[in-house]
Tab-separated table of C-alpha atoms in Angstrom:
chain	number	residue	atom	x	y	z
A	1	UNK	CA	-23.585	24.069	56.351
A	2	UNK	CA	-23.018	26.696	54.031
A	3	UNK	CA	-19.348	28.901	54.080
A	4	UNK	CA	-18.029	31.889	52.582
A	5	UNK	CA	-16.013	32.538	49.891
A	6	UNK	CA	-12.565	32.383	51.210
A	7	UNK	CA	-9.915	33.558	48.895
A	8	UNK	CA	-10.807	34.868	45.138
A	9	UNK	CA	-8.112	34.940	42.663
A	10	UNK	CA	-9.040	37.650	40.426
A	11	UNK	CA	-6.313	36.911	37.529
A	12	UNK	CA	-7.469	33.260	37.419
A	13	UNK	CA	-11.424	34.185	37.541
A	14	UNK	CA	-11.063	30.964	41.005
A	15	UNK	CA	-13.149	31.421	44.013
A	16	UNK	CA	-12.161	29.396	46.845
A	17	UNK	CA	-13.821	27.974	50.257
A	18	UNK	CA	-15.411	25.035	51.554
A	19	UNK	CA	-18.490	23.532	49.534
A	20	UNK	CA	-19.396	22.150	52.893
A	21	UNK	CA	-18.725	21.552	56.228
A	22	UNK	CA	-19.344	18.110	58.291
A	23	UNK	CA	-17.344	18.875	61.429
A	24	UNK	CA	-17.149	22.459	63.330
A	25	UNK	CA	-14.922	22.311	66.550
A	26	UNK	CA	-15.000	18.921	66.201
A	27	UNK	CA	-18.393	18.121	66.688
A	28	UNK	CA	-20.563	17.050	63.691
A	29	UNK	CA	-22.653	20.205	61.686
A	30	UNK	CA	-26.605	19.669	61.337
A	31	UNK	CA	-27.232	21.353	58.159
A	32	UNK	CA	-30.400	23.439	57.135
A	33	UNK	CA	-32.376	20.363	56.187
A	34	UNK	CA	-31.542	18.408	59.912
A	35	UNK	CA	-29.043	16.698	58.243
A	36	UNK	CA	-25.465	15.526	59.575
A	37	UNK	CA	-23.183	13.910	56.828
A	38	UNK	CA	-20.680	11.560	58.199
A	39	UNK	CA	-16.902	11.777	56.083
A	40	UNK	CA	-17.204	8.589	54.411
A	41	UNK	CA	-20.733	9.864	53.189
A	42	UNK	CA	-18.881	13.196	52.081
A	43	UNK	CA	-15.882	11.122	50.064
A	44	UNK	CA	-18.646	9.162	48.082
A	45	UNK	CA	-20.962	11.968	47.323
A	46	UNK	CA	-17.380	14.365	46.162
A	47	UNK	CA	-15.496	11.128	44.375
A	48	UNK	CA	-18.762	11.322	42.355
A	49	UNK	CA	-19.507	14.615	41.898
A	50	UNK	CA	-15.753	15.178	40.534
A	51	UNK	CA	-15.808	11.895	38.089
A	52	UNK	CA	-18.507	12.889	36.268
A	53	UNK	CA	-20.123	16.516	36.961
A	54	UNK	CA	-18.059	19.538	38.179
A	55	UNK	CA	-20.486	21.851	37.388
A	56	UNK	CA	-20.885	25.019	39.337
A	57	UNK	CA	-24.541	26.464	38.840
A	58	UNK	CA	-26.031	29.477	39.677
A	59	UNK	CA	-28.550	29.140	43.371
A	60	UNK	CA	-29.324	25.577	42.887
A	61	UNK	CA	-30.739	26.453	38.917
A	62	UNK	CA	-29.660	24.713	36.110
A	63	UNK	CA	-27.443	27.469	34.856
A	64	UNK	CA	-24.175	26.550	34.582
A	65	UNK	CA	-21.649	29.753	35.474
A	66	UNK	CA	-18.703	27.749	36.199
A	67	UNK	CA	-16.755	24.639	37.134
A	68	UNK	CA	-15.102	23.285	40.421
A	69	UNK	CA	-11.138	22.341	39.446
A	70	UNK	CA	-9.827	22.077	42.704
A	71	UNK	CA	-10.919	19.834	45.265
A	72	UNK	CA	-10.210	18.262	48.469
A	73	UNK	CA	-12.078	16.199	51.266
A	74	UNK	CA	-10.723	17.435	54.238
A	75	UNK	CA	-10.947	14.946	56.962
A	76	UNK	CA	-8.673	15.078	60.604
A	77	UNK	CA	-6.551	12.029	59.437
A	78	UNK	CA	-5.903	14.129	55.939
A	79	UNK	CA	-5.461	17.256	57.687
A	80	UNK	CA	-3.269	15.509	60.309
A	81	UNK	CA	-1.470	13.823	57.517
A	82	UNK	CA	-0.620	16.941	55.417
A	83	UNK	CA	0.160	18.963	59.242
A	84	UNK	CA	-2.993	21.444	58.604
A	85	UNK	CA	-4.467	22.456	61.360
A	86	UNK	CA	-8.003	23.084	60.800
A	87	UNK	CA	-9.356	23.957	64.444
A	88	UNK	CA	-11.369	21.140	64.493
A	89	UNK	CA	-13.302	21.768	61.247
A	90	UNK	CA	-13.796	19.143	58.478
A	91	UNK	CA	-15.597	19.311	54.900
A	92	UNK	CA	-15.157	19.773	51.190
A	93	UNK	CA	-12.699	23.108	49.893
A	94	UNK	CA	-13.317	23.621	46.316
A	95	UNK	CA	-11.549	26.298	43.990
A	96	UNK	CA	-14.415	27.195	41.445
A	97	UNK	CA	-13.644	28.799	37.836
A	98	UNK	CA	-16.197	31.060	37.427
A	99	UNK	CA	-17.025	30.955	33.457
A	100	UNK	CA	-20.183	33.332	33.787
A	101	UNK	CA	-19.202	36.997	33.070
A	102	UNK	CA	-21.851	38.552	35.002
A	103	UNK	CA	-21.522	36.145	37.585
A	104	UNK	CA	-17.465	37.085	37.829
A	105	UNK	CA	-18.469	40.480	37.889
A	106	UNK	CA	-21.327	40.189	40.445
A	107	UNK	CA	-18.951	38.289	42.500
A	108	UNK	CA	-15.619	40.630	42.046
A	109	UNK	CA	-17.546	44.207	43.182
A	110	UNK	CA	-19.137	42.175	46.121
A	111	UNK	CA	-22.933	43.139	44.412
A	112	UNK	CA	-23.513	39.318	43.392
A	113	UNK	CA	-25.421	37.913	47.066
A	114	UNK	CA	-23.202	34.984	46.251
A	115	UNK	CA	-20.694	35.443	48.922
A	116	UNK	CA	-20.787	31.245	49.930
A	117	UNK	CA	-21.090	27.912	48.649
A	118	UNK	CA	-23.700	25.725	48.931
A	119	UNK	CA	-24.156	22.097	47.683
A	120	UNK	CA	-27.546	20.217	45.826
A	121	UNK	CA	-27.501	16.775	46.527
A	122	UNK	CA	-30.138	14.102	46.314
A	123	UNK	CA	-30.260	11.494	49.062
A	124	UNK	CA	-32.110	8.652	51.348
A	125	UNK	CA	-32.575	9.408	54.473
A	126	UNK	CA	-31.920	7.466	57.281
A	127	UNK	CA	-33.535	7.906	60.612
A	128	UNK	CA	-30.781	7.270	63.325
């Protein structure tokens, strides 16, 4: 699923919101592919994605305009854990440092089209 852009902190050049969601109203979120990734699937691919890439990029191209520095898997035991209430959602918030000056400035007077996140993976699918 892809979300908005929930918070941007202009002095910082950080845009924040969930990179994905797995869990709306607690039931599970079939992307745009058909797709339904289960937590544990989410952890792996994020644990991954934060040890060795980062990279924010531009519409699923290969230019760079940024980096993710924040990041969190939030699951209902985290959530529960911390005492968030998330109304039953569950996914990935990042906080992205947008490097790109065009891109900042796109994004800043609401002209850019990138008002969400979305995430490029590669995977196997399973039929279930």
């Amino acid at each position: 699923m892809i979300d908005h852009i929930a918070k941007i902190d202009t002095a910082r050049r950080i845009v924040y919101g969930y990179a994905s969601v797995i869990t709306e109203k607690g039931k599970p979120v079939v992307d745009l592919q058909g797709d339904v990734i289960e937590a544990d699937e989410l952890h792996a691919a994020v644990d991954e994605f934060m040890k060795s890439v980062r990279t924010a990029k531009l519409s699923h191209t290969t230019r760079q305009v940024g980096e993710v520095i924040h990041s969190l898997v939030l699951t209902k035991d985290i959530a529960a854990a911390l005492g968030i209430d998330t109304g039953g959602r569950e996914g990935w918030i990042v906080g992205m440092h947008i490097t790109d000056d065009e891109v900042w400035k796109s994004i800043q007077s609401g002209t850019s089209g990138l008002g969400a996140f979305s995430i490029g993976a590669t995977a196997i699918r399973e039929e279930i």
